[in-house]
């Protein structure tokens, strides 16, 4: 499937599991794409904010992610680096538990589901495992998140993927625009811009 270039900026209204807002800005670089974003949300009586910079290669493989978070317990920063082949370092230390992951997924972000959608470019009916380096929102701990994407029937020019993260008993049908960015992510967010 051919995706269009992402817009210069996009925004999501987080709803259901949390309340808040996320904005992201996209810039083509000499060796791929850079995404700068921010999310400010409230969940389970806590407020937290996350700022992120993600660098991707031309095929949307994550290369680096710098994530800064602020919560009532303080401020934190985590830096993830990968070679694009599934070998990772977290804050400069090798992270073998992330072996084979090709994407970063931020708990505080609806956008990061676009990374495997774009990278996989699944034909209709196809299913793929897409384990990710998952950065938790409140404390920025990094875990391995097993997840799958199954391309379901499109809605006109919008692609649909059935997403599942079995360890958390979570599944949702993500509807994406022509650039692969989520428009509807039930239980998480809807596109505001």
PDB file of N, CA and C in Angstrom, residues 2 7 20-22 31 33 58 66 72 74 119 121 124 130 134 142 144 147 156 159 166 188 193:
ATOM      1  N   UNK A   2       0.474   2.224  -0.717  1.00  0.00           N
ATOM      2  CA  UNK A   2       1.195   3.498  -0.791  1.00  0.00           C
ATOM      3  C   UNK A   2       0.605   4.475   0.216  1.00  0.00           C
ATOM      4  N   UNK A   7       1.105  14.994   7.384  1.00  0.00           N
ATOM      5  CA  UNK A   7       0.965  16.451   7.384  1.00  0.00           C
ATOM      6  C   UNK A   7       2.078  17.083   8.223  1.00  0.00           C
ATOM      7  N   UNK A  20      -7.068  14.130  27.778  1.00  0.00           N
ATOM      8  CA  UNK A  20      -5.919  14.971  27.475  1.00  0.00           C
ATOM      9  C   UNK A  20      -5.805  15.277  26.004  1.00  0.00           C
ATOM     10  N   UNK A  21      -4.629  15.753  25.639  1.00  0.00           N
ATOM     11  CA  UNK A  21      -4.404  16.209  24.270  1.00  0.00           C
ATOM     12  C   UNK A  21      -2.972  15.873  23.875  1.00  0.00           C
ATOM     13  N   UNK A  22      -2.781  15.584  22.598  1.00  0.00           N
ATOM     14  CA  UNK A  22      -1.460  15.291  22.049  1.00  0.00           C
ATOM     15  C   UNK A  22      -1.294  16.038  20.735  1.00  0.00           C
ATOM     16  N   UNK A  31      17.955  11.671   6.295  1.00  0.00           N
ATOM     17  CA  UNK A  31      17.959  10.213   6.393  1.00  0.00           C
ATOM     18  C   UNK A  31      16.665   9.635   6.957  1.00  0.00           C
ATOM     19  N   UNK A  33      12.745  10.710   8.843  1.00  0.00           N
ATOM     20  CA  UNK A  33      11.704  11.588   9.362  1.00  0.00           C
ATOM     21  C   UNK A  33      11.938  11.826  10.846  1.00  0.00           C
ATOM     22  N   UNK A  58      13.898   6.041   6.420  1.00  0.00           N
ATOM     23  CA  UNK A  58      12.902   6.246   5.361  1.00  0.00           C
ATOM     24  C   UNK A  58      11.785   5.191   5.333  1.00  0.00           C
ATOM     25  N   UNK A  66      13.833  10.080  22.173  1.00  0.00           N
ATOM     26  CA  UNK A  66      14.165  10.779  23.420  1.00  0.00           C
ATOM     27  C   UNK A  66      12.831  11.207  24.030  1.00  0.00           C
ATOM     28  N   UNK A  72       3.665  14.309  39.147  1.00  0.00           N
ATOM     29  CA  UNK A  72       3.827  14.821  40.504  1.00  0.00           C
ATOM     30  C   UNK A  72       5.083  14.291  41.202  1.00  0.00           C
ATOM     31  N   UNK A  74       8.012  14.035  39.823  1.00  0.00           N
ATOM     32  CA  UNK A  74       9.215  14.678  39.304  1.00  0.00           C
ATOM     33  C   UNK A  74       9.365  14.553  37.804  1.00  0.00           C
ATOM     34  N   UNK A 119       5.276   0.993   8.664  1.00  0.00           N
ATOM     35  CA  UNK A 119       6.410   0.107   8.412  1.00  0.00           C
ATOM     36  C   UNK A 119       5.959  -1.223   7.817  1.00  0.00           C
ATOM     37  N   UNK A 121       2.907  -1.964   6.350  1.00  0.00           N
ATOM     38  CA  UNK A 121       2.158  -1.780   5.106  1.00  0.00           C
ATOM     39  C   UNK A 121       1.447  -3.080   4.696  1.00  0.00           C
ATOM     40  N   UNK A 124      -4.714  -6.239   2.845  1.00  0.00           N
ATOM     41  CA  UNK A 124      -5.943  -6.583   3.555  1.00  0.00           C
ATOM     42  C   UNK A 124      -5.950  -8.058   3.931  1.00  0.00           C
ATOM     43  N   UNK A 130       4.144  -7.297  15.996  1.00  0.00           N
ATOM     44  CA  UNK A 130       4.968  -6.094  15.991  1.00  0.00           C
ATOM     45  C   UNK A 130       5.349  -5.717  17.418  1.00  0.00           C
ATOM     46  N   UNK A 134       8.178  -0.334  24.639  1.00  0.00           N
ATOM     47  CA  UNK A 134       7.056   0.432  25.174  1.00  0.00           C
ATOM     48  C   UNK A 134       7.526   1.285  26.344  1.00  0.00           C
ATOM     49  N   UNK A 142      10.923   1.319  30.465  1.00  0.00           N
ATOM     50  CA  UNK A 142      10.832   0.748  29.121  1.00  0.00           C
ATOM     51  C   UNK A 142      10.634  -0.754  29.251  1.00  0.00           C
ATOM     52  N   UNK A 144       9.097  -4.453  27.050  1.00  0.00           N
ATOM     53  CA  UNK A 144       8.762  -5.063  25.761  1.00  0.00           C
ATOM     54  C   UNK A 144       7.246  -5.250  25.748  1.00  0.00           C
ATOM     55  N   UNK A 147       2.522  -7.150  20.630  1.00  0.00           N
ATOM     56  CA  UNK A 147       1.294  -6.639  20.029  1.00  0.00           C
ATOM     57  C   UNK A 147       1.169  -7.160  18.606  1.00  0.00           C
ATOM     58  N   UNK A 156     -13.238   3.310   2.734  1.00  0.00           N
ATOM     59  CA  UNK A 156     -12.891   4.233   1.652  1.00  0.00           C
ATOM     60  C   UNK A 156     -11.380   4.332   1.549  1.00  0.00           C
ATOM     61  N   UNK A 159      -7.459   3.301   6.106  1.00  0.00           N
ATOM     62  CA  UNK A 159      -7.125   1.918   6.425  1.00  0.00           C
ATOM     63  C   UNK A 159      -7.588   1.583   7.833  1.00  0.00           C
ATOM     64  N   UNK A 166      -2.206  -8.485  23.986  1.00  0.00           N
ATOM     65  CA  UNK A 166      -2.791  -9.523  24.843  1.00  0.00           C
ATOM     66  C   UNK A 166      -2.415  -9.437  26.320  1.00  0.00           C
ATOM     67  N   UNK A 188      -8.820   5.058  23.249  1.00  0.00           N
ATOM     68  CA  UNK A 188      -7.607   5.851  23.461  1.00  0.00           C
ATOM     69  C   UNK A 188      -7.764   7.293  22.996  1.00  0.00           C
ATOM     70  N   UNK A 193      -7.022  17.164  14.618  1.00  0.00           N
ATOM     71  CA  UNK A 193      -6.509  17.977  13.511  1.00  0.00           C
ATOM     72  C   UNK A 193      -5.639  17.101  12.629  1.00  0.00           C
TER      73      UNK A 193
END
